[in-house]
Amino acid sequence: PEETVGQLIYDLGNKQWDIPKLRELLENILPRKATFDNYEVEHEFSTIGRRVMLLNARQIQRIWGKERIILLAIEDITERKEIEAGREKTRQELAAIKRSADEAHEFADNVINTVREPLISLNQDLRVVTVSRSFYDFFKVKPEETVGQLIYDLGNKQWDIPKLRELLENILPQRTAFDNYEVEHEFSTIGRRVVLLNARQIFRENIGSHIILLAMEDITERKQAEKEKAKLEGQNRQLQKAESLSVMAGAIAHHINNQLGAVIGNLEMALEDLPQDAAPVKNLTSAMKASRRAVEIGGHMLTYLGQTDGIHAPLDLSETCRQSLPLLQAANPHGLILKVDLPSTGPTISANANQLRQVLTNLVTNAWDAVEENKGTLYLTVKMASPSEMSAAYRFPSDWQPQDGIPYACLEVKDNGCGIAGEDIDKVFDPFFSSKFTGRGLGLPMVLGIVKAHQGVITVESELGRGSCFRVLLPVSTAKIAQQLPTTAQPLATNGSGTVLLVDDEELLREMAAARLTRLGYEVIESKNGLEALEMFRLHQEKVRCVLTDLTMPFMDGWEVLAAVRKLSPNIPVILSSGYDEAEVKTIFGDHPERPQAFLHKPYQKEELQAALAKAMEGKLYPEQD
């Protein structure tokens, strides 16, 4: 203040206000025109840098004297100009109203109309004295409906806002100024808005009363943008958590499969050693079935996590459903009606047959559970649906769009059962959510994982008490379905000969595989990691006939073992073994300089081990050469 009041305006701030365009306004324009708006000045200020200012000027005469004064309202529009130039997104912030109103009504009126944002002045009874033009424009009200009215009565009482009462009646009597007071309200003329209020209480000495200046900034869009940003950040955090859990769960599933491999292998050998009528055979057989079922569940988990896609091939969707009907009818709990509408052939899709049957079985089983005994009907339909028809008929998730120009096959499972509650319909694909008392909540999440792995989408429509409809949409394939030619199975040799170098960092699985190889007639050299295996191969290279190595190991993985032994012996047969799906591992072969002779998916059984050994001894590379 001490550097400002009483100074020539051009001398302010060490003459930084000596601006040619400002001189033009004050010395040439205003003497001829008492009012001038939107006068743009761009200048390099020594204190705040280069700014673009919009000036509104009024030259007025005090009522009680001949002295003329100039009111100069300055709006910083630098950010707005930058937005127009496309350099950054930002909103113009409301400049705080810091000038005091003069005693005269005309003076206050000029101040109010100089400000560009909505502004209203109230007397001490909270009745409207003056309103800026921007207030009328923004709130869609007329002067005759405003001036002289109690502020709470404006616009058919739409201004009777509890938070506004709190500001005017409780806060301002204690404080003469209050900034950034946020009010959210549903206005009948402009809808729900979020408004930021800056308030000033000013004493008018000449008449001994108070006036209140109330400046308003509409921040609805800014608040919405902040909410959207916060929502997006929350979704990103949830996605990162889900990805971390997916990686961890996948690692656990693979580790469990390795342990189950040792269990299954040892159970197989125990059953081989016992007579069929021995008392433990029944218990061991049950344990074997449970272990294999656990392996299936682990596969389902990996499918849901998107870590395995299985082997896809062209297949007839209708024929696959038709072949599954006997099994579906066998699971029919109460002789309920199953109505089927399947084309005689097609449509053709690229899919994993086993996974597609799992989708069908889970959807039908859920439908059986939803209908009442002797009253329910289930509809199984296969049809075609074009992208245009689909977008009009089905409610897709926001993160999925049909591929342009590709027709889709629709597998529809519909029932007239109990339906799904509205609050639950968005949760049905969440892991471990189930509306059934005995449900585990894994069926539909697994279905979702399989459908996504097939580049498809699943939708659900339901109404409580009226049934549900699940639709699986899969892209149609133009590939031809391979003809299944009858083949005669060749018996596998029960005994082999020679030495196998066995490499696996899982001790129990390595011990089981070694015992199995020994039973098949092979001598076994065991190694617990790739480095040790390479040393063992150097020592026993002359007698090793085949290398069976795990794919994922510390220090030196299966690919590195494969490359290292091939350098020492280019023709040595190598079998890779992994808990990952065969199709997933195949995708790596194309870029890898070396290929094995065979692949074993863990946990493997005796017959699979025999087949891999037989294939490896033939010497062909895997996948088989033409």
XYZ file of C-alpha atoms in Angstrom:
626
model
C 0.000 0.000 0.000
C 2.717 2.489 0.875
C 4.186 2.061 -2.635
C 0.814 2.565 -4.321
C -1.692 5.066 -2.846
C -1.047 8.610 -4.065
C 1.391 7.510 -6.779
C 1.127 8.245 -10.489
C -0.125 4.997 -11.964
C 2.731 4.894 -14.506
C 5.303 5.029 -11.651
C 3.897 1.997 -9.796
C 6.287 -0.904 -9.192
C 9.431 0.933 -10.342
C 7.652 2.185 -13.487
C 6.524 -1.299 -14.609
C 3.048 0.181 -15.138
C 4.332 2.679 -17.740
C 2.539 0.752 -20.512
C 1.841 2.481 -23.840
C -1.578 0.802 -24.258
C -2.554 1.866 -20.705
C -1.610 5.468 -21.542
C -3.737 5.193 -24.688
C -6.764 4.078 -22.631
C -6.441 6.642 -19.849
C -5.302 9.696 -21.861
C -7.027 9.303 -25.232
C -9.998 6.909 -24.981
C -11.607 7.714 -21.610
C -11.648 11.510 -22.069
C -13.885 10.892 -25.132
C -15.774 7.806 -23.874
C -16.688 7.477 -20.159
C -17.004 3.679 -20.354
C -14.770 1.182 -22.129
C -14.851 -2.634 -21.693
C -12.619 -5.524 -22.756
C -9.477 -3.470 -23.396
C -6.659 -6.035 -23.758
C -3.114 -5.262 -22.571
C -0.135 -7.623 -22.723
C 2.954 -6.609 -20.744
C 6.075 -7.979 -19.070
C 5.774 -7.101 -15.363
C 8.997 -7.221 -13.373
C 7.225 -8.777 -10.368
C 4.887 -11.339 -11.976
C 6.261 -11.873 -15.493
C 4.425 -11.585 -18.796
C 0.662 -11.381 -18.309
C -2.337 -10.592 -20.509
C -4.841 -8.281 -18.803
C -8.415 -7.340 -19.769
C -9.311 -3.832 -18.552
C -12.829 -2.493 -17.909
C -12.783 1.260 -17.257
C -15.396 3.714 -15.896
C -14.897 7.493 -15.554
C -17.438 8.779 -12.994
C -18.072 11.974 -11.031
C -18.682 11.934 -7.297
C -22.175 13.182 -6.490
C -21.083 15.638 -3.862
C -18.279 17.248 -5.856
C -16.892 17.929 -9.277
C -13.950 15.599 -8.860
C -13.856 12.811 -11.407
C -12.408 9.414 -10.634
C -11.561 6.457 -12.835
C -12.486 2.906 -11.893
C -10.181 0.407 -13.537
C -11.118 -3.299 -13.204
C -8.299 -5.638 -14.194
C -8.854 -9.255 -15.136
C -5.859 -11.545 -15.682
C -6.713 -13.615 -18.812
C -3.241 -15.088 -19.379
C -4.396 -18.645 -18.706
C -7.493 -18.183 -20.846
C -5.334 -16.966 -23.737
C -3.079 -19.970 -23.299
C -6.119 -22.269 -23.406
C -7.242 -20.623 -26.641
C -3.751 -21.229 -28.046
C -4.008 -24.903 -27.015
C -1.018 -24.789 -24.659
C -2.699 -25.888 -21.471
C -6.073 -26.696 -19.890
C -6.999 -24.549 -17.007
C -9.918 -22.603 -15.769
C -10.016 -18.905 -15.165
C -10.087 -18.433 -11.409
C -12.291 -15.806 -9.920
C -10.319 -12.743 -8.870
C -11.212 -11.997 -5.255
C -13.274 -8.864 -4.779
C -10.948 -6.689 -2.699
C -12.202 -3.214 -3.347
C -14.391 -1.539 -0.837
C -17.677 -0.118 -2.055
C -17.983 3.644 -1.821
C -20.805 5.281 0.117
C -22.810 6.227 -2.934
C -25.210 3.785 -4.576
C -24.001 4.838 -8.036
C -20.420 4.057 -7.028
C -21.363 0.529 -5.842
C -23.336 -0.016 -9.047
C -20.277 0.829 -11.156
C -18.057 -1.501 -9.148
C -20.518 -4.365 -9.524
C -20.935 -3.956 -13.282
C -17.191 -3.762 -13.788
C -16.737 -7.326 -12.434
C -17.228 -10.071 -15.026
C -18.295 -12.905 -12.688
C -21.807 -12.994 -11.117
C -21.938 -10.480 -8.252
C -24.771 -9.347 -6.013
C -24.948 -6.715 -3.248
C -27.323 -7.049 -0.273
C -28.381 -4.554 2.374
C -28.294 -5.359 6.075
C -31.755 -6.968 5.781
C -30.382 -9.342 3.119
C -32.436 -7.745 0.382
C -30.940 -7.305 -3.081
C -29.560 -3.832 -3.785
C -27.625 -4.301 -7.006
C -26.936 -7.214 -9.328
C -24.297 -7.515 -12.058
C -25.297 -8.270 -15.640
C -23.431 -11.594 -15.487
C -25.623 -12.661 -12.550
C -28.757 -12.262 -14.681
C -27.124 -14.114 -17.583
C -25.846 -17.026 -15.522
C -28.844 -17.668 -13.268
C -31.482 -16.902 -15.953
C -33.407 -14.326 -13.877
C -34.794 -10.872 -14.654
C -34.095 -7.549 -12.833
C -37.753 -7.095 -11.882
C -37.624 -10.487 -10.131
C -34.463 -9.631 -8.194
C -33.843 -6.075 -6.950
C -35.510 -5.387 -3.588
C -36.230 -9.073 -2.957
C -35.051 -11.082 0.051
C -32.209 -13.202 -1.326
C -33.822 -16.426 -0.081
C -36.982 -15.627 -2.107
C -35.198 -15.210 -5.451
C -36.371 -17.446 -8.295
C -39.387 -18.862 -6.475
C -37.319 -19.521 -3.327
C -34.650 -21.539 -5.138
C -32.065 -19.476 -3.250
C -33.315 -20.646 0.144
C -30.152 -22.706 0.676
C -29.159 -23.816 4.209
C -25.432 -23.283 3.559
C -26.106 -19.768 2.212
C -28.093 -18.956 5.377
C -25.146 -20.233 7.442
C -22.756 -17.892 5.589
C -24.924 -14.761 5.703
C -26.439 -15.134 9.182
C -23.710 -16.852 11.226
C -20.300 -16.459 9.576
C -20.298 -12.892 8.189
C -21.536 -11.265 11.428
C -18.381 -12.663 13.048
C -16.037 -12.081 10.094
C -16.244 -9.216 7.598
C -14.782 -11.336 4.793
C -14.973 -15.013 3.851
C -13.520 -16.639 0.720
C -14.001 -19.943 -1.124
C -17.259 -20.941 0.573
C -18.563 -23.919 -1.412
C -22.297 -24.414 -1.984
C -23.896 -27.222 -4.001
C -27.557 -26.810 -4.895
C -30.241 -27.837 -7.379
C -31.419 -24.602 -9.046
C -34.742 -24.796 -10.849
C -33.456 -22.631 -13.721
C -29.970 -24.069 -14.354
C -29.965 -27.443 -12.575
C -27.474 -28.746 -10.009
C -24.431 -26.520 -9.717
C -21.471 -26.142 -7.405
C -20.774 -22.470 -6.652
C -17.819 -20.930 -4.834
C -18.796 -17.805 -2.853
C -16.535 -14.918 -1.821
C -18.265 -12.556 0.626
C -17.398 -9.045 1.919
C -19.328 -7.017 4.523
C -18.781 -3.242 4.023
C -19.945 -0.371 6.286
C -21.472 2.654 4.477
C -20.620 5.623 6.704
C -22.826 8.212 5.002
C -26.020 6.341 5.831
C -24.748 4.268 8.736
C -25.570 0.856 7.296
C -23.879 -2.291 6.017
C -23.875 -3.848 2.575
C -22.761 -7.354 1.647
C -20.947 -8.072 -1.608
C -21.362 -11.672 -2.732
C -19.206 -12.863 -5.666
C -19.965 -16.257 -7.241
C -17.829 -18.642 -9.271
C -19.385 -21.685 -10.951
C -16.964 -24.588 -10.344
C -19.320 -27.426 -11.347
C -17.176 -28.604 -14.259
C -13.997 -28.326 -12.209
C -15.494 -30.422 -9.379
C -16.759 -32.974 -11.886
C -13.299 -33.166 -13.450
C -11.768 -33.652 -9.993
C -14.250 -36.449 -9.249
C -13.535 -38.130 -12.573
C -9.810 -37.841 -11.948
C -10.172 -39.305 -8.440
C -12.385 -42.091 -9.803
C -9.854 -42.890 -12.524
C -6.995 -42.894 -10.027
C -9.020 -45.249 -7.785
C -9.717 -47.550 -10.720
C -6.031 -47.547 -11.648
C -5.097 -48.457 -8.077
C -7.651 -51.284 -8.077
C -6.345 -52.478 -11.450
C -2.773 -52.478 -10.159
C -3.882 -54.444 -7.087
C -5.786 -56.893 -9.279
C -2.765 -57.352 -11.552
C -0.520 -57.969 -8.534
C -2.997 -60.478 -7.103
C -3.257 -62.115 -10.528
C 0.509 -62.599 -10.735
C 0.642 -63.920 -7.174
C -2.353 -66.237 -7.641
C -0.897 -67.536 -10.911
C 2.417 -68.309 -9.229
C 0.578 -70.095 -6.407
C -1.497 -72.111 -8.900
C 1.636 -73.216 -10.760
C 3.372 -74.128 -7.507
C 0.353 -76.159 -6.327
C 0.251 -77.959 -9.687
C 3.899 -78.960 -9.226
C 3.142 -80.403 -5.795
C 0.077 -82.193 -7.158
C 2.256 -83.672 -9.870
C 4.346 -85.387 -7.206
C 1.179 -86.572 -5.423
C -0.407 -87.977 -8.605
C 2.811 -89.668 -9.725
C 3.347 -91.379 -6.386
C -0.311 -92.441 -6.243
C 0.021 -93.970 -9.709
C 3.062 -95.960 -8.681
C 1.408 -97.056 -5.427
C -1.603 -98.335 -7.361
C 0.681 -100.192 -9.773
C 2.342 -101.978 -6.840
C -0.913 -103.129 -5.251
C -3.239 -105.942 -6.327
C -6.564 -104.619 -7.607
C -8.405 -106.248 -4.708
C -6.126 -104.776 -2.026
C -7.916 -102.789 0.679
C -6.025 -99.461 0.114
C -6.816 -99.390 -3.634
C -10.238 -97.767 -3.165
C -8.833 -94.992 -0.931
C -5.862 -94.398 -3.218
C -8.141 -94.231 -6.245
C -10.309 -91.623 -4.501
C -7.199 -89.625 -3.629
C -6.105 -89.827 -7.272
C -9.476 -88.493 -8.489
C -9.389 -85.658 -5.950
C -5.843 -84.730 -6.968
C -6.729 -84.636 -10.658
C -9.792 -82.552 -9.850
C -7.542 -80.133 -7.954
C -5.357 -79.862 -11.068
C -8.480 -78.993 -13.094
C -9.424 -76.292 -10.590
C -5.908 -74.867 -10.840
C -6.335 -74.770 -14.602
C -9.639 -72.936 -14.160
C -7.909 -70.393 -11.932
C -5.201 -69.805 -14.538
C -7.889 -69.419 -17.190
C -9.715 -66.821 -15.082
C -6.455 -64.978 -14.489
C -5.819 -64.913 -18.254
C -2.552 -66.820 -17.894
C -3.535 -69.681 -20.192
C -5.663 -69.772 -23.299
C -5.509 -73.448 -24.220
C -5.217 -74.742 -27.781
C -7.773 -73.134 -30.090
C -9.061 -74.769 -33.255
C -12.009 -74.208 -35.597
C -15.112 -75.994 -34.313
C -18.846 -76.091 -34.933
C -20.578 -74.299 -32.048
C -23.930 -76.059 -32.591
C -22.325 -79.487 -32.837
C -20.291 -78.874 -29.670
C -23.497 -77.964 -27.809
C -25.294 -80.954 -29.296
C -22.569 -83.346 -28.126
C -22.841 -81.869 -24.614
C -26.602 -82.402 -24.314
C -26.467 -85.919 -22.746
C -24.160 -84.655 -19.999
C -26.328 -81.564 -19.430
C -29.484 -83.669 -19.199
C -27.779 -86.016 -16.751
C -27.174 -83.021 -14.469
C -30.857 -82.018 -14.719
C -31.865 -82.161 -11.025
C -35.644 -82.486 -11.192
C -36.546 -83.474 -14.735
C -36.920 -79.840 -15.799
C -37.710 -78.918 -19.390
C -34.776 -78.136 -21.699
C -35.743 -76.511 -24.990
C -32.975 -76.446 -27.603
C -32.737 -74.351 -30.771
C -29.523 -75.299 -32.603
C -28.786 -74.852 -36.338
C -27.997 -78.083 -38.178
C -24.466 -76.795 -38.785
C -22.371 -73.843 -37.692
C -21.549 -71.227 -36.896
C -17.806 -71.943 -36.899
C -15.696 -70.363 -34.168
C -12.056 -70.685 -33.099
C -12.105 -72.093 -29.584
C -10.776 -74.595 -27.101
C -13.399 -77.352 -27.070
C -12.900 -78.333 -23.419
C -13.119 -74.723 -22.235
C -16.219 -74.104 -24.348
C -17.885 -77.139 -22.716
C -16.974 -75.700 -19.315
C -18.716 -72.429 -20.248
C -21.833 -74.302 -21.367
C -21.874 -76.586 -18.316
C -21.533 -73.717 -15.830
C -24.234 -71.588 -17.464
C -26.676 -74.489 -17.667
C -25.932 -75.644 -14.103
C -26.593 -72.114 -12.823
C -29.890 -72.076 -14.719
C -30.935 -75.476 -13.292
C -30.298 -74.124 -9.791
C -32.405 -71.015 -10.460
C -35.682 -72.736 -11.452
C -38.249 -74.397 -9.236
C -38.777 -78.151 -9.171
C -41.160 -79.367 -11.932
C -41.883 -75.766 -12.960
C -38.795 -74.456 -14.655
C -37.858 -74.268 -18.312
C -34.399 -73.731 -19.731
C -33.734 -72.476 -23.279
C -30.446 -73.194 -25.055
C -30.040 -71.310 -28.329
C -27.271 -70.791 -30.879
C -27.699 -68.047 -33.493
C -25.848 -65.398 -35.466
C -25.725 -61.739 -34.439
C -24.173 -58.937 -36.507
C -22.276 -56.103 -34.728
C -25.054 -53.609 -35.566
C -27.725 -55.912 -34.129
C -25.587 -56.579 -31.065
C -24.976 -52.922 -30.246
C -28.722 -52.282 -30.415
C -29.861 -55.357 -28.513
C -27.252 -56.081 -25.851
C -25.730 -54.056 -23.048
C -21.970 -54.467 -23.466
C -19.366 -53.722 -20.783
C -17.776 -50.311 -21.312
C -14.341 -51.864 -21.913
C -15.426 -54.036 -24.881
C -16.365 -53.256 -28.456
C -17.164 -55.743 -31.251
C -14.544 -56.029 -33.990
C -15.512 -54.061 -37.090
C -16.926 -56.104 -39.933
C -16.747 -59.450 -38.125
C -19.963 -61.430 -37.535
C -20.505 -62.959 -34.113
C -22.022 -66.213 -32.927
C -24.341 -66.012 -29.937
C -24.713 -68.799 -27.378
C -27.758 -67.980 -25.246
C -28.806 -69.710 -22.008
C -32.138 -68.445 -20.689
C -34.345 -69.575 -17.770
C -37.621 -68.558 -16.161
C -36.306 -69.007 -12.634
C -35.883 -66.760 -9.614
C -33.759 -64.126 -11.368
C -31.006 -61.944 -9.922
C -31.529 -58.987 -7.586
C -30.685 -55.615 -9.115
C -27.965 -54.925 -6.541
C -26.307 -58.274 -7.345
C -26.358 -58.278 -11.144
C -23.035 -56.387 -11.419
C -21.375 -58.793 -8.965
C -22.176 -62.159 -10.565
C -18.783 -62.346 -12.313
C -16.823 -61.390 -9.176
C -14.726 -64.231 -7.699
C -16.322 -65.928 -4.664
C -19.638 -64.104 -5.034
C -22.613 -66.461 -4.983
C -26.302 -66.043 -4.236
C -26.578 -69.775 -3.487
C -26.063 -71.040 0.042
C -23.763 -73.827 -1.178
C -22.141 -71.874 -4.010
C -18.401 -71.271 -4.187
C -18.663 -68.321 -6.579
C -16.035 -69.645 -9.028
C -18.199 -70.807 -11.957
C -19.115 -67.490 -13.583
C -15.686 -65.858 -13.006
C -14.154 -68.849 -14.801
C -16.694 -68.435 -17.625
C -15.743 -64.758 -17.913
C -12.037 -65.620 -18.104
C -12.617 -68.194 -20.856
C -14.844 -65.873 -22.892
C -12.288 -63.043 -22.708
C -9.536 -65.464 -23.762
C -11.648 -66.195 -26.856
C -11.936 -62.458 -27.746
C -15.619 -62.555 -26.837
C -17.982 -60.976 -24.348
C -20.681 -62.224 -21.995
C -23.749 -60.205 -21.018
C -26.499 -60.870 -18.497
C -30.059 -59.584 -18.271
C -32.260 -60.504 -15.332
C -35.311 -59.458 -13.386
C -36.086 -60.729 -9.911
C -38.767 -63.401 -10.145
C -38.754 -63.368 -13.982
C -35.595 -65.321 -14.841
C -32.196 -64.589 -16.352
C -30.585 -64.609 -19.788
C -26.836 -65.084 -20.315
C -25.438 -64.428 -23.799
C -21.929 -65.388 -24.892
C -20.810 -63.695 -28.109
C -17.773 -65.074 -29.947
C -16.236 -63.936 -33.267
C -16.995 -66.227 -36.205
C -13.995 -67.926 -37.827
C -13.552 -68.471 -41.554
C -11.095 -71.351 -41.005
C -12.134 -74.847 -42.039
C -12.837 -77.472 -39.409
C -10.262 -80.249 -39.552
C -11.615 -83.666 -40.485
C -11.173 -86.210 -37.714
C -9.717 -89.282 -39.399
C -9.911 -92.634 -37.599
C -6.537 -93.731 -36.271
C -5.246 -96.898 -34.739
C -3.493 -96.297 -31.455
C 0.058 -97.602 -31.333
C 0.970 -99.287 -28.061
C 3.726 -97.520 -26.149
C 6.820 -99.389 -25.116
C 6.660 -100.216 -21.454
C 10.440 -100.287 -20.975
C 13.203 -98.065 -22.235
C 16.944 -98.107 -21.945
C 19.767 -95.672 -21.480
C 20.230 -92.650 -19.254
C 17.952 -89.655 -18.825
C 19.252 -86.398 -17.331
C 16.367 -85.100 -15.182
C 16.428 -81.380 -14.234
C 13.861 -79.894 -11.836
C 14.155 -77.530 -8.862
C 11.080 -79.060 -7.170
C 12.496 -81.884 -5.048
C 9.282 -83.911 -4.622
C 8.427 -83.687 -8.314
C 11.998 -84.594 -9.286
C 11.992 -87.632 -7.002
C 8.654 -88.824 -8.379
C 9.761 -88.379 -12.007
C 13.026 -90.213 -11.280
C 11.129 -93.135 -9.758
C 8.765 -93.217 -12.754
C 11.677 -93.184 -15.230
C 13.398 -95.949 -13.304
C 10.264 -98.101 -13.552
C 10.257 -97.489 -17.293
C 13.750 -98.976 -17.500
C 15.876 -95.833 -17.666
C 18.882 -94.893 -15.579
C 18.389 -91.430 -14.113
C 20.820 -88.630 -13.315
C 19.120 -85.982 -11.170
C 19.987 -82.263 -11.118
C 18.278 -79.616 -9.007
C 19.156 -76.653 -11.279
C 20.480 -75.828 -14.715
C 24.065 -75.142 -13.679
C 24.361 -78.504 -11.965
C 22.680 -80.197 -14.959
C 25.201 -78.719 -17.385
C 28.087 -80.031 -15.252
C 26.459 -83.481 -15.048
C 25.948 -83.524 -18.816
C 29.650 -82.775 -19.390
C 30.612 -85.672 -17.098
C 28.136 -88.209 -18.558
C 27.674 -86.942 -22.110
C 28.553 -90.270 -23.693
C 25.732 -92.196 -22.029
C 22.930 -89.587 -21.722
C 20.229 -90.416 -24.301
C 17.760 -87.649 -23.416
C 17.412 -84.517 -21.260
C 14.108 -83.857 -19.429
C 14.187 -80.332 -17.970
C 11.756 -78.010 -16.240
C 11.162 -74.734 -18.075
C 11.057 -72.299 -15.138
C 14.004 -72.534 -12.744
C 16.292 -70.087 -10.928
C 19.861 -69.343 -12.118
C 19.426 -71.097 -15.476
C 16.019 -71.840 -17.031
C 15.028 -74.658 -19.366
C 15.718 -72.654 -22.539
C 19.274 -71.992 -21.390
C 19.759 -75.666 -20.485
C 18.494 -76.610 -23.957
C 20.892 -74.218 -25.701
C 23.848 -75.243 -23.529
C 23.539 -79.023 -24.036
C 22.963 -78.541 -27.805
C 26.318 -76.748 -28.021
C 27.968 -79.801 -26.463
C 25.831 -82.357 -28.341
C 23.791 -80.914 -31.255
C 21.627 -84.027 -31.696
C 20.723 -84.703 -28.054
C 16.909 -85.098 -27.603
C 15.468 -82.583 -25.116
C 12.030 -82.610 -23.476
C 10.748 -79.366 -21.931
C 8.292 -79.580 -19.027
C 6.179 -76.744 -17.626
C 3.124 -75.982 -15.555
C 2.188 -73.389 -18.179
C -0.220 -74.351 -20.916
C 1.254 -75.958 -24.013
C -0.259 -73.372 -26.359
C 1.301 -70.550 -24.332
C 4.723 -72.193 -24.425
C 4.360 -72.783 -28.181
C 4.115 -69.051 -28.777
C 7.668 -68.738 -27.467
C 9.140 -71.407 -29.749
C 8.908 -69.251 -32.863
C 11.338 -66.642 -31.514
C 13.686 -69.075 -29.752
C 16.760 -70.245 -31.683
C 16.472 -73.795 -30.260
C 13.460 -76.111 -30.119
C 12.928 -79.258 -28.034
C 11.797 -82.641 -29.316
C 8.761 -82.832 -27.016
C 6.769 -80.889 -24.428
C 5.241 -82.190 -21.171
C 2.517 -80.264 -19.359
C 2.736 -80.606 -15.578
C 1.434 -82.525 -13.799
C 1.929 -85.362 -16.279
C 0.936 -89.013 -16.006
C 2.795 -92.195 -16.875
C 1.337 -92.493 -20.378
C 2.181 -88.861 -21.181
C 5.760 -89.350 -20.013
C 6.078 -92.478 -22.160
C 4.682 -90.671 -25.197
C 7.068 -87.724 -24.734
C 10.060 -90.045 -24.431
C 9.020 -91.984 -27.534
C 8.605 -88.747 -29.525
C 11.920 -87.374 -28.299
C 13.791 -90.514 -29.326
C 12.479 -90.081 -32.904
C 14.624 -86.945 -33.112
C 12.048 -84.624 -34.730
C 11.774 -81.094 -33.450
C 8.667 -79.900 -31.588
C 6.244 -78.792 -32.972
C 6.633 -81.602 -35.481
C 8.276 -80.764 -38.787
C 6.347 -81.247 -42.025
